[in-house]
Tab-separated table of C-alpha atoms in Angstrom:
chain	number	residue	atom	x	y	z
A	3	MET	CA	123.754	-55.046	-125.765
A	4	ASP	CA	125.915	-58.184	-125.967
A	5	PRO	CA	129.689	-57.690	-126.192
A	6	ILE	CA	131.345	-58.149	-129.558
A	7	ALA	CA	132.969	-61.537	-129.761
A	8	ALA	CA	136.774	-61.854	-129.918
A	9	VAL	CA	138.021	-63.977	-132.860
A	10	SER	CA	141.734	-64.160	-132.031
A	11	HIS	CA	144.436	-62.930	-129.632
A	12	ARG	CA	148.122	-62.299	-129.448
A	13	ILE	CA	150.569	-61.652	-126.587
A	14	VAL	CA	152.192	-58.227	-126.879
A	15	PRO	CA	155.619	-57.949	-125.183
A	16	PRO	CA	156.251	-54.704	-123.224
A	17	ASP	CA	157.822	-51.865	-125.087
A	18	PRO	CA	161.303	-50.857	-123.807
A	19	SER	CA	159.872	-47.466	-122.827
A	20	ILE	CA	158.151	-49.225	-119.905
A	21	ALA	CA	161.285	-48.428	-117.867
A	22	ASP	CA	160.453	-44.734	-118.142
A	23	ALA	CA	156.865	-45.298	-116.972
A	24	VAL	CA	157.464	-47.321	-113.816
A	25	GLY	CA	159.400	-46.317	-110.720
A	26	THR	CA	159.227	-42.634	-111.525
A	27	HIS	CA	158.198	-41.780	-107.990
A	28	HIS	CA	161.012	-43.774	-106.349
A	29	GLU	CA	163.631	-42.097	-104.264
A	30	LEU	CA	166.820	-43.852	-103.211
A	31	ALA	CA	165.409	-45.012	-99.893
A	32	THR	CA	162.117	-46.327	-101.320
A	33	ALA	CA	163.986	-48.078	-104.139
A	34	LEU	CA	166.293	-49.830	-101.685
A	35	ALA	CA	163.275	-50.844	-99.532
A	36	ASP	CA	161.857	-52.611	-102.575
A	37	LEU	CA	165.030	-54.642	-102.910
A	38	VAL	CA	164.987	-55.493	-99.209
A	39	ASP	CA	161.445	-56.816	-99.729
A	40	ASN	CA	162.799	-59.231	-102.273
A	41	ALA	CA	165.547	-60.390	-99.946
A	42	ILE	CA	163.112	-61.008	-97.107
A	43	ASP	CA	160.807	-62.929	-99.471
A	44	ALA	CA	163.885	-65.073	-100.294
A	45	ASP	CA	164.180	-66.024	-96.582
A	46	ALA	CA	167.282	-63.923	-96.042
A	47	ARG	CA	168.521	-63.586	-92.501
A	48	ARG	CA	170.971	-60.902	-93.407
A	49	VAL	CA	170.646	-58.056	-95.917
A	50	HIS	CA	173.611	-55.760	-96.529
A	51	ILE	CA	173.591	-52.469	-98.483
A	52	ARG	CA	176.965	-51.302	-99.697
A	53	PHE	CA	177.768	-47.868	-101.133
A	54	LEU	CA	180.896	-48.164	-103.388
A	55	THR	CA	183.054	-45.075	-103.816
A	56	ARG	CA	186.014	-44.297	-106.064
A	57	GLY	CA	187.953	-41.117	-105.422
A	58	GLY	CA	185.384	-40.207	-102.802
A	59	THR	CA	182.534	-40.331	-105.359
A	60	LEU	CA	179.657	-42.735	-105.180
A	61	THR	CA	179.798	-44.931	-108.258
A	62	ASP	CA	178.003	-48.234	-107.539
A	63	LEU	CA	175.589	-49.654	-105.028
A	64	LEU	CA	175.231	-53.284	-103.915
A	65	VAL	CA	172.343	-54.992	-102.073
A	66	MET	CA	173.468	-58.425	-100.853
A	67	ASP	CA	171.508	-61.099	-99.054
A	68	ASP	CA	171.979	-64.626	-97.808
A	69	GLY	CA	168.608	-65.848	-99.017
A	70	ARG	CA	167.876	-69.027	-100.900
A	71	GLY	CA	169.237	-67.608	-104.183
A	72	MET	CA	168.014	-68.292	-107.696
A	73	ASP	CA	168.623	-70.756	-110.490
A	74	GLY	CA	168.475	-69.864	-114.220
A	75	ALA	CA	164.697	-70.038	-114.547
A	76	ALA	CA	164.064	-67.996	-111.402
A	77	ILE	CA	166.469	-65.264	-112.353
A	78	ASP	CA	165.067	-65.075	-115.839
A	79	ALA	CA	161.596	-64.544	-114.363
A	80	ALA	CA	162.923	-61.952	-111.880
A	81	MET	CA	164.475	-59.903	-114.687
A	82	THR	CA	161.452	-59.891	-116.997
A	83	PHE	CA	159.212	-56.833	-117.080
A	84	ALA	CA	155.424	-57.374	-116.720
A	85	ARG	CA	155.861	-60.915	-115.399
A	86	THR	CA	154.818	-61.625	-111.828
A	87	ARG	CA	155.850	-64.637	-109.846
A	88	ALA	CA	153.561	-66.672	-107.623
A	89	TYR	CA	153.450	-65.033	-104.206
A	90	ASP	CA	152.757	-66.960	-101.006
A	91	GLU	CA	150.770	-65.620	-98.088
A	92	HIS	CA	153.764	-64.099	-96.360
A	93	ASP	CA	155.576	-62.417	-99.304
A	94	LEU	CA	156.014	-58.652	-99.354
A	95	GLY	CA	156.141	-58.462	-103.164
A	96	HIS	CA	152.943	-57.425	-104.955
A	97	TYR	CA	153.320	-56.241	-108.564
A	98	GLY	CA	156.418	-58.103	-109.822
A	99	LEU	CA	157.997	-54.830	-110.874
A	100	GLY	CA	160.035	-53.978	-107.786
A	101	LEU	CA	163.510	-55.176	-108.718
A	102	LYS	CA	163.432	-53.683	-112.208
A	103	ALA	CA	161.476	-50.478	-111.499
A	104	ALA	CA	163.374	-49.603	-108.336
A	105	SER	CA	166.813	-50.300	-109.810
A	106	LEU	CA	166.354	-48.511	-113.153
A	107	SER	CA	164.853	-45.518	-111.381
A	108	GLN	CA	168.272	-44.919	-109.859
A	109	ALA	CA	170.852	-46.552	-112.138
A	110	ASP	CA	171.597	-47.097	-115.807
A	111	VAL	CA	172.700	-50.695	-115.459
A	112	LEU	CA	171.280	-53.493	-113.255
A	113	ASP	CA	173.307	-56.653	-112.730
A	114	VAL	CA	171.888	-59.522	-110.624
A	115	CYS	CA	174.195	-62.336	-109.527
A	116	SER	CA	172.860	-65.280	-107.544
A	117	ARG	CA	173.489	-68.830	-106.449
A	118	ALA	CA	170.956	-71.265	-105.009
A	119	ALA	CA	171.976	-73.799	-102.411
A	120	GLY	CA	173.749	-76.591	-104.262
A	121	GLY	CA	173.344	-74.756	-107.565
A	122	VAL	CA	175.651	-73.011	-109.991
A	123	PRO	CA	176.181	-69.220	-110.178
A	124	VAL	CA	173.855	-67.310	-112.522
A	125	GLY	CA	173.826	-63.690	-113.553
A	126	ARG	CA	171.693	-61.396	-115.748
A	127	ARG	CA	171.907	-57.746	-116.817
A	128	ILE	CA	169.417	-55.207	-118.126
A	129	THR	CA	169.920	-51.506	-118.859
A	130	LYS	CA	167.630	-48.546	-118.737
A	131	ASP	CA	168.065	-48.031	-122.494
A	132	ALA	CA	166.981	-51.613	-123.298
A	133	PRO	CA	165.148	-53.045	-120.258
A	134	SER	CA	163.501	-55.856	-122.255
A	135	CYS	CA	166.899	-57.149	-123.460
A	136	VAL	CA	168.154	-59.484	-120.744
A	137	GLU	CA	171.826	-60.388	-121.068
A	138	THR	CA	173.267	-63.561	-119.580
A	139	LEU	CA	176.493	-63.044	-117.607
A	140	ASP	CA	179.420	-65.419	-117.739
A	141	PRO	CA	178.704	-67.930	-114.911
A	142	HIS	CA	182.391	-68.438	-114.069
A	143	GLN	CA	182.931	-64.683	-113.600
A	144	VAL	CA	179.716	-64.493	-111.624
A	145	GLY	CA	181.026	-67.256	-109.309
A	146	ASP	CA	184.375	-65.472	-108.903
A	147	ALA	CA	182.623	-62.197	-108.049
A	148	LEU	CA	180.360	-63.776	-105.469
A	149	ALA	CA	183.398	-65.280	-103.727
A	150	ARG	CA	185.368	-62.072	-103.233
A	151	GLN	CA	185.006	-58.453	-102.093
A	152	PRO	CA	183.088	-56.313	-102.432
A	153	PHE	CA	180.305	-58.836	-103.144
A	154	ARG	CA	180.466	-60.594	-99.734
A	155	ILE	CA	178.417	-59.720	-96.674
A	156	PRO	CA	180.758	-58.860	-93.800
A	157	GLY	CA	181.209	-61.816	-91.472
A	158	ALA	CA	178.929	-64.085	-93.519
A	159	ASP	CA	179.925	-67.306	-95.327
A	160	ALA	CA	176.615	-68.430	-96.838
A	161	PRO	CA	177.017	-70.656	-99.898
A	162	HIS	CA	173.845	-69.123	-101.470
A	163	GLY	CA	172.295	-65.763	-101.862
A	164	THR	CA	171.837	-62.862	-104.303
A	165	VAL	CA	173.697	-59.616	-105.093
A	166	VAL	CA	171.961	-56.744	-106.875
A	167	HIS	CA	174.463	-54.387	-108.387
A	168	TRP	CA	173.607	-50.906	-109.585
A	169	ARG	CA	176.004	-49.172	-111.941
A	170	GLY	CA	175.780	-45.767	-113.506
A	171	LEU	CA	173.931	-44.148	-110.542
A	172	ARG	CA	172.194	-41.061	-111.800
A	173	THR	CA	171.404	-39.438	-108.498
A	174	ALA	CA	174.893	-39.373	-107.030
A	175	LEU	CA	176.389	-35.965	-106.168
A	176	VAL	CA	179.305	-35.065	-108.511
A	177	SER	CA	180.575	-31.962	-106.738
A	178	PRO	CA	184.274	-31.275	-107.103
A	179	ASP	CA	184.424	-30.559	-103.352
A	180	PRO	CA	185.382	-33.782	-101.513
A	181	ASP	CA	183.987	-32.533	-98.199
A	182	GLU	CA	180.629	-31.830	-99.863
A	183	ARG	CA	180.584	-35.282	-101.413
A	184	THR	CA	181.385	-36.902	-98.105
A	185	GLU	CA	178.658	-34.932	-96.274
A	186	TRP	CA	176.113	-35.722	-99.008
A	187	LEU	CA	176.855	-39.490	-98.935
A	188	GLY	CA	176.689	-39.574	-95.133
A	189	GLY	CA	173.267	-37.877	-95.325
A	190	ARG	CA	171.947	-40.301	-97.873
A	191	ILE	CA	173.092	-43.273	-95.864
A	192	GLU	CA	171.292	-41.962	-92.798
A	193	ASP	CA	168.170	-41.228	-94.879
A	194	VAL	CA	168.186	-44.833	-96.064
A	195	ARG	CA	168.796	-46.088	-92.589
A	196	ASP	CA	165.891	-44.101	-91.169
A	197	HIS	CA	163.515	-45.116	-93.936
A	198	LEU	CA	164.311	-48.836	-93.678
A	199	GLY	CA	163.991	-48.550	-89.898
A	200	LEU	CA	160.452	-47.256	-90.289
A	201	VAL	CA	159.315	-49.497	-93.129
A	202	PHE	CA	160.553	-52.722	-91.558
A	203	HIS	CA	160.271	-51.915	-87.870
A	204	ARG	CA	157.858	-54.712	-87.118
A	205	ILE	CA	159.915	-57.293	-88.993
A	206	LEU	CA	163.108	-56.096	-87.335
A	207	ALA	CA	161.426	-56.271	-83.886
A	208	ARG	CA	160.755	-59.961	-84.477
A	209	SER	CA	164.457	-60.480	-85.320
A	210	ARG	CA	163.415	-62.033	-88.590
A	211	VAL	CA	166.121	-60.199	-90.516
A	212	GLU	CA	169.160	-58.072	-89.881
A	213	ILE	CA	169.954	-55.144	-92.164
A	214	GLY	CA	173.355	-53.466	-92.302
A	215	ILE	CA	174.816	-50.575	-94.393
A	216	ASP	CA	178.409	-49.666	-95.067
A	217	GLU	CA	180.613	-47.695	-97.432
A	218	PHE	CA	183.270	-49.562	-99.437
A	219	ASP	CA	186.303	-47.678	-100.734
A	220	ALA	CA	187.118	-49.375	-104.067
A	221	ASP	CA	190.486	-47.549	-104.295
A	222	ILE	CA	191.837	-49.416	-101.244
A	223	GLY	CA	189.490	-52.390	-101.262
A	224	GLU	CA	188.187	-51.844	-97.751
A	225	ALA	CA	184.845	-51.264	-96.136
A	226	GLY	CA	184.032	-48.881	-93.346
A	227	ALA	CA	182.101	-49.594	-90.159
A	228	VAL	CA	178.737	-51.334	-90.554
A	229	ARG	CA	175.727	-49.250	-89.567
A	230	ARG	CA	172.851	-51.404	-88.357
A	231	VAL	CA	169.302	-50.512	-89.224
A	232	ARG	CA	167.251	-50.206	-86.019
A	233	GLY	CA	163.478	-50.485	-85.922
A	234	LEU	CA	161.640	-47.179	-85.580
A	235	ASP	CA	158.057	-47.542	-84.436
A	236	PRO	CA	156.155	-44.457	-85.641
A	237	LEU	CA	153.276	-45.117	-83.229
A	238	ALA	CA	155.613	-44.941	-80.218
A	239	GLY	CA	154.662	-48.351	-78.967
A	240	ALA	CA	157.502	-48.477	-76.454
A	241	VAL	CA	156.926	-44.990	-74.952
A	242	ALA	CA	155.357	-44.962	-71.504
A	243	GLY	CA	151.954	-43.242	-71.382
A	244	VAL	CA	150.971	-43.876	-74.982
A	245	ARG	CA	147.774	-45.980	-74.803
A	246	PRO	CA	146.650	-47.698	-78.018
A	247	ILE	CA	142.941	-47.755	-78.824
A	248	ALA	CA	141.959	-50.816	-80.906
A	249	LEU	CA	139.000	-50.270	-83.305
A	250	ASP	CA	137.436	-53.028	-85.325
A	251	GLY	CA	135.656	-52.515	-88.587
A	252	ALA	CA	134.525	-54.365	-91.672
A	253	VAL	CA	134.113	-53.584	-95.383
A	254	ASP	CA	131.835	-55.810	-97.384
A	255	GLY	CA	131.981	-58.391	-94.595
A	256	ARG	CA	135.831	-58.402	-94.475
A	257	PRO	CA	137.140	-57.440	-91.068
A	258	PHE	CA	140.051	-55.122	-90.357
A	259	ARG	CA	141.634	-53.497	-87.320
A	260	LEU	CA	142.746	-49.932	-86.609
A	261	THR	CA	145.049	-49.009	-83.682
A	262	ALA	CA	144.911	-45.363	-82.800
A	263	VAL	CA	147.372	-43.549	-80.528
A	264	ILE	CA	147.371	-39.970	-79.246
A	265	LEU	CA	150.991	-38.929	-78.728
A	266	THR	CA	152.085	-37.609	-75.386
A	267	GLU	CA	154.725	-34.879	-74.869
A	268	SER	CA	157.381	-37.510	-74.314
A	269	ALA	CA	156.301	-39.472	-77.398
A	270	LEU	CA	156.660	-36.315	-79.536
A	271	ARG	CA	160.384	-36.380	-78.644
A	272	ASP	CA	160.825	-40.080	-79.499
A	273	PRO	CA	163.338	-40.563	-82.308
A	274	ALA	CA	160.951	-42.822	-84.292
A	275	VAL	CA	158.158	-40.237	-84.003
A	276	LEU	CA	160.446	-37.424	-85.089
A	277	THR	CA	161.810	-39.417	-88.016
A	278	SER	CA	158.363	-40.361	-89.233
A	279	ALA	CA	157.164	-36.792	-88.934
A	280	ARG	CA	160.064	-35.653	-91.170
A	281	SER	CA	159.172	-38.366	-93.649
A	282	SER	CA	155.478	-37.696	-93.748
A	283	THR	CA	153.631	-35.193	-95.958
A	284	THR	CA	151.250	-34.229	-93.154
A	285	ALA	CA	151.852	-31.899	-90.217
A	286	GLY	CA	153.386	-33.795	-87.315
A	287	GLY	CA	153.150	-37.102	-89.208
A	288	GLN	CA	149.441	-37.325	-88.315
A	289	GLY	CA	147.221	-39.805	-90.123
A	290	LEU	CA	147.137	-43.443	-91.249
A	291	TYR	CA	150.095	-45.774	-91.043
A	292	VAL	CA	149.141	-48.584	-93.425
A	293	TYR	CA	150.804	-52.026	-93.193
A	294	ARG	CA	150.648	-55.139	-95.272
A	295	ARG	CA	152.240	-58.229	-93.803
A	296	ASP	CA	153.960	-56.030	-91.230
A	297	ARG	CA	155.617	-53.924	-93.942
A	298	LEU	CA	154.828	-50.205	-93.660
A	299	LEU	CA	153.312	-48.830	-96.893
A	300	GLN	CA	152.268	-45.337	-95.896
A	301	ILE	CA	153.722	-42.856	-93.379
A	302	GLY	CA	150.796	-40.623	-92.352
A	303	GLY	CA	148.098	-38.939	-94.405
A	304	TRP	CA	144.353	-39.157	-94.100
A	305	ASN	CA	143.376	-40.483	-97.577
A	306	SER	CA	140.149	-38.478	-97.548
A	307	VAL	CA	138.924	-40.229	-94.335
A	308	ILE	CA	139.034	-36.832	-92.641
A	309	ARG	CA	140.443	-33.481	-93.686
A	310	GLY	CA	143.100	-33.349	-91.009
A	311	GLY	CA	144.699	-30.296	-89.534
A	312	ARG	CA	146.389	-29.108	-86.373
A	313	GLU	CA	143.664	-30.582	-84.193
A	314	TYR	CA	144.915	-34.016	-85.159
A	315	GLU	CA	148.718	-33.510	-85.034
A	316	ARG	CA	149.028	-35.983	-82.208
A	317	LEU	CA	146.781	-38.635	-83.723
A	318	ARG	CA	148.236	-41.608	-85.569
A	319	VAL	CA	146.265	-44.628	-86.663
A	320	SER	CA	147.669	-47.918	-87.932
A	321	LEU	CA	145.680	-49.931	-90.497
A	322	ASP	CA	146.576	-53.479	-91.414
A	323	VAL	CA	145.418	-54.522	-94.851
A	324	ASP	CA	145.512	-58.180	-95.824
A	325	ASP	CA	144.889	-59.388	-99.348
A	326	PRO	CA	141.050	-59.568	-99.104
A	327	LEU	CA	141.039	-55.822	-98.483
A	328	LEU	CA	143.090	-54.990	-101.586
A	329	GLU	CA	139.819	-54.733	-103.552
A	330	PHE	CA	139.263	-51.538	-101.558
A	331	VAL	CA	142.864	-50.418	-100.930
A	332	GLN	CA	145.230	-49.797	-103.841
A	333	ILE	CA	148.966	-49.907	-103.217
A	334	ASN	CA	151.113	-47.672	-105.385
A	335	PRO	CA	153.919	-49.410	-107.341
A	336	GLU	CA	156.622	-47.854	-105.130
A	337	LYS	CA	154.918	-49.152	-101.971
A	338	SER	CA	155.078	-45.649	-100.513
A	339	GLY	CA	151.389	-44.899	-100.277
A	340	VAL	CA	147.924	-46.280	-100.734
A	341	VAL	CA	144.537	-45.148	-102.032
A	342	LEU	CA	141.393	-46.009	-100.093
A	343	ASP	CA	138.176	-46.112	-102.110
A	344	ALA	CA	135.023	-44.462	-100.753
A	345	THR	CA	133.726	-47.735	-99.335
A	346	MET	CA	136.914	-48.221	-97.290
A	347	CYS	CA	136.892	-44.626	-96.090
A	348	ARG	CA	133.341	-45.042	-94.721
A	349	ALA	CA	134.332	-48.337	-93.102
A	350	VAL	CA	137.235	-46.678	-91.307
A	351	ARG	CA	134.938	-43.918	-89.984
A	352	GLY	CA	132.547	-46.674	-88.797
A	353	ALA	CA	135.073	-48.659	-86.821
A	354	VAL	CA	134.422	-49.068	-83.044
A	355	ASP	CA	136.274	-50.527	-80.073
A	356	GLY	CA	135.089	-53.127	-77.552
A	357	GLU	CA	133.505	-50.444	-75.344
A	358	GLY	CA	131.527	-48.905	-78.161
A	359	ARG	CA	133.848	-45.952	-78.718
A	360	SER	CA	133.740	-44.862	-82.358
A	361	PHE	CA	136.339	-43.425	-84.718
A	362	ASP	CA	134.641	-40.034	-84.194
A	363	ASP	CA	135.135	-40.435	-80.415
A	364	VAL	CA	138.828	-40.896	-81.052
A	365	LEU	CA	138.871	-37.673	-83.090
A	366	ASP	CA	137.237	-35.890	-80.207
A	367	LEU	CA	140.002	-37.196	-77.855
A	368	ALA	CA	142.678	-36.016	-80.298
A	369	ARG	CA	141.128	-32.540	-80.587
A	370	SER	CA	140.963	-32.268	-76.782
A	371	ALA	CA	144.642	-33.348	-76.417
A	372	ALA	CA	145.737	-30.777	-79.050
A	373	SER	CA	143.701	-28.009	-77.435
A	374	GLU	CA	145.129	-28.792	-73.954
A	375	ALA	CA	148.657	-28.855	-75.398
A	376	ARG	CA	148.159	-25.460	-77.019
A	377	ARG	CA	146.753	-24.055	-73.783
A	378	ARG	CA	149.872	-25.111	-71.923
A	379	THR	CA	152.237	-23.721	-74.522
A	380	LYS	CA	152.958	-20.015	-74.145
A	381	ARG	CA	153.401	-18.078	-77.387
A	382	PRO	CA	155.223	-14.769	-77.515
A	383	VAL	CA	153.087	-13.188	-80.237
A	384	ALA	CA	149.359	-12.383	-80.242
A	385	LEU	CA	147.417	-11.676	-83.514
A	386	VAL	CA	143.891	-11.416	-84.727
A	387	GLU	CA	142.867	-14.743	-86.154
A	388	PRO	CA	142.890	-14.903	-89.961
A	389	GLY	CA	139.548	-15.906	-91.411
A	390	ARG	CA	138.840	-18.868	-93.649
A	391	ARG	CA	138.591	-16.515	-96.675
A	392	GLY	CA	142.042	-15.682	-97.920
A	393	LEU	CA	144.361	-18.325	-96.456
A	394	SER	CA	144.358	-22.120	-96.751
A	395	ARG	CA	143.476	-24.257	-93.767
A	396	GLN	CA	147.083	-25.410	-93.604
A	397	MET	CA	148.360	-21.841	-93.479
A	398	HIS	CA	145.792	-20.875	-90.887
A	399	ASP	CA	146.894	-23.778	-88.688
A	400	ALA	CA	150.573	-22.958	-89.180
A	401	ILE	CA	149.930	-19.421	-87.930
A	402	GLY	CA	147.900	-20.759	-85.031
A	403	ASP	CA	150.779	-22.985	-83.978
A	404	ALA	CA	153.142	-20.005	-83.747
A	405	VAL	CA	150.985	-17.251	-82.193
A	406	GLU	CA	148.104	-16.724	-79.776
A	407	PHE	CA	144.825	-15.789	-81.474
A	408	LEU	CA	143.040	-12.874	-79.870
A	409	ASP	CA	139.360	-13.165	-78.963
A	410	ASP	CA	138.308	-10.648	-81.621
A	411	TYR	CA	136.365	-11.818	-84.697
A	412	PRO	CA	138.562	-13.318	-87.413
A	413	VAL	CA	139.825	-11.101	-90.234
A	414	ASP	CA	139.444	-12.172	-93.876
A	415	ILE	CA	142.129	-11.184	-96.395
A	416	ARG	CA	140.616	-10.686	-99.854
A	417	TRP	CA	141.190	-9.009	-103.175
A	418	ARG	CA	139.119	-6.227	-104.780
A	419	ARG	CA	139.755	-3.143	-106.847
A	420	LEU	CA	140.623	-0.245	-104.558
A	421	PRO	CA	140.631	3.422	-105.586
A	422	GLY	CA	144.094	4.890	-106.266
A	423	THR	CA	147.380	3.051	-105.901
A	424	SER	CA	147.121	1.787	-102.312
A	425	LEU	CA	147.858	-1.864	-101.782
A	426	VAL	CA	145.685	-2.438	-98.698
A	427	ASP	CA	142.508	-1.071	-97.069
A	428	VAL	CA	141.642	-1.809	-93.441
A	429	ASP	CA	137.869	-2.449	-93.286
A	430	LEU	CA	136.918	-2.711	-89.558
A	431	GLU	CA	133.209	-2.983	-90.215
A	432	ARG	CA	133.566	-6.036	-92.483
A	433	ARG	CA	136.562	-7.439	-90.597
A	434	THR	CA	138.443	-7.609	-93.855
A	435	LEU	CA	141.913	-6.653	-95.015
A	436	TRP	CA	141.366	-5.757	-98.644
A	437	LEU	CA	144.199	-6.033	-101.181
A	438	ASN	CA	144.148	-4.077	-104.387
A	439	ASP	CA	143.557	-6.554	-107.253
A	440	LEU	CA	145.258	-4.043	-109.567
A	441	TYR	CA	148.455	-5.699	-108.365
A	442	ARG	CA	147.186	-9.283	-108.231
A	443	PRO	CA	148.715	-10.404	-111.572
A	444	ALA	CA	152.146	-9.224	-110.402
A	445	LEU	CA	152.027	-10.313	-106.787
A	446	SER	CA	150.051	-13.519	-107.097
A	447	GLY	CA	149.533	-14.799	-110.624
A	448	SER	CA	146.657	-17.001	-109.343
A	449	MET	CA	142.914	-16.552	-108.878
A	450	ARG	CA	142.688	-19.025	-106.009
A	451	PRO	CA	141.081	-17.560	-102.910
A	452	ASP	CA	144.033	-18.811	-100.831
A	453	ASP	CA	146.670	-17.415	-103.183
A	454	ALA	CA	149.788	-15.358	-102.200
A	455	PRO	CA	150.173	-16.895	-98.700
A	456	LEU	CA	153.550	-15.180	-98.023
A	457	LEU	CA	152.211	-11.729	-98.929
A	458	LYS	CA	148.983	-12.188	-96.922
A	459	THR	CA	150.815	-13.523	-93.863
A	460	LEU	CA	153.215	-10.599	-93.827
A	461	LEU	CA	150.368	-8.123	-94.181
A	462	LEU	CA	148.484	-9.875	-91.381
A	463	LEU	CA	151.541	-9.400	-89.133
A	464	LEU	CA	151.719	-5.748	-90.134
A	465	TYR	CA	148.060	-4.803	-89.849
A	466	SER	CA	146.754	-7.124	-87.105
A	467	ARG	CA	146.803	-4.529	-84.360
A	468	PHE	CA	144.562	-2.154	-86.264
A	469	PHE	CA	141.735	-4.781	-86.104
A	470	GLU	CA	142.023	-4.887	-82.316
A	471	CYS	CA	140.253	-1.522	-82.124
A	472	SER	CA	136.572	-0.758	-82.584
A	473	HIS	CA	137.469	2.379	-84.601
A	474	LEU	CA	140.530	4.104	-86.021
A	475	GLY	CA	141.601	7.282	-84.196
A	476	ASN	CA	143.615	10.033	-85.758
A	477	ARG	CA	146.965	8.541	-84.683
A	478	LYS	CA	146.236	5.182	-86.198
A	479	LYS	CA	144.999	6.785	-89.393
A	480	ARG	CA	148.310	8.708	-89.608
A	481	GLU	CA	150.166	5.466	-89.098
A	482	LEU	CA	148.219	3.745	-91.855
A	483	LYS	CA	148.907	6.662	-94.192
A	484	ALA	CA	152.657	6.495	-93.444
A	485	TRP	CA	152.744	2.757	-93.994
A	486	ASP	CA	150.739	3.090	-97.180
A	487	SER	CA	153.209	5.682	-98.479
A	488	MET	CA	156.146	3.350	-97.901
A	489	ILE	CA	154.448	0.293	-99.332
A	490	VAL	CA	153.290	2.102	-102.470
A	491	ALA	CA	156.845	3.366	-103.054
A	492	ALA	CA	158.351	-0.078	-102.524
A	493	LEU	CA	155.667	-1.660	-104.695
A	494	GLY	CA	156.347	0.813	-107.471
A	495	GLU	CA	160.041	0.067	-107.393
A	496	GLU	CA	159.420	-3.674	-107.287
A	497	LEU	CA	157.190	-3.476	-110.351
A	498	GLU	CA	159.709	-1.264	-112.120
A	499	HIS	CA	162.433	-3.852	-111.488
A	500	ARG	CA	160.149	-6.537	-112.952
A	501	GLY	CA	159.416	-4.326	-115.961
A	502	THR	CA	155.657	-4.335	-115.148
A	503	ARG	CA	155.105	-0.828	-113.806
A	504	GLU	CA	154.201	0.665	-117.114
A	505	GLY	CA	151.606	-2.068	-117.671
A	506	ARG	CA	150.039	-1.509	-114.216
A	507	THR	CA	149.961	2.246	-114.799
A	508	ARG	CA	148.102	1.863	-118.141
A	509	GLU	CA	145.465	-0.257	-116.391
């Protein structure tokens, strides 16, 4: 069927509510990284982030650079939602939303002041309440502001550059305790420093740009010591003994390269590795580290290439995506993660190195390294292994990291209706710890097979030793009866406190 013909068109400007729809997943560190992207794209050699405080409370934030600056047309384009500029082959920008989305995710008011080499000062303002209304700032006042503190980069005297000014910060701590505010601000500054060190570590290593951070006390008009952002390589490239494995692949005829590393014991203690592990959503920071133009977009995670788990805690794989691959790799607007389509996932699994080693071979090496590390690590507690029925894979792995699993068959932890009021039943024949589903609505509230992980883990600790026997003697039966008596009493009191005992009794 032929498509219906269009007879006219009109350009629809973005609704002001767009500010609420973009940047919602930004945190302070990721928002600032987006602004640093813009500064680098403007050929800045120095980028300076300044936290302004008044009375010990964070009130404003400045991001200053000595890049080429903007004229009136350029700043108008930069401040317009849903308008992208022309990017060259080296630019870090992608969607054209970074400045606006990042800024309004954190602040109520965004001011941008800039001056191009040989040009006149220009300034624009938008607010979260009216992001499509771009106000023009007085050029004389903009020029005066750019020439004095706190709008000047320490030690710099460039006649051009840009200052992004956030006012009305919504995420600043407003505690009445000055010590608490000071501690909070120091923590945020270090978080930002670490994140920028990870995201831009390749660019910083090439000395392409220098990034500094300080705190400026507006009450006295002075800045504190500058804290330099140092590159943090999450793949431990400078740690002795870490040997990269280069794998080449292609998707639809478009080549790409993976670089896999299996972290050694010394690498696990490297500050960059520790920082990236804290920043990652996966155990140990395992997974893909995705770069575009040397800018880190994703800190760990497997993106459905594999399932992951404790066998791969030491495995990290870098993936460089250039623009031809963006048909198969989607970057999120905050530049803090990517989505690989099914074709790209298959291509990653199909990558090989120059000696014919495959991605699956690298997985085997990672599993062997993890197994050897666990063998060398002594654990003070021994338990029966929980089965796959009852706990999630992540919870199973977390328990395995903390204890030694006995050689007995695994024990499932499952729900079913038990006679009487007992919470648990030890079933040696079926290697199952049964929980009474009479109490499931109160103790779990979910019908997932891996529900109630805290309850199940505590019961595993309590009942593990009973599954180490082939049968239950009289002494162990008496112990089970005593424990059951205490648990039933505690459970009854717990339900009474929640006001649910009567309902459970009627059932």
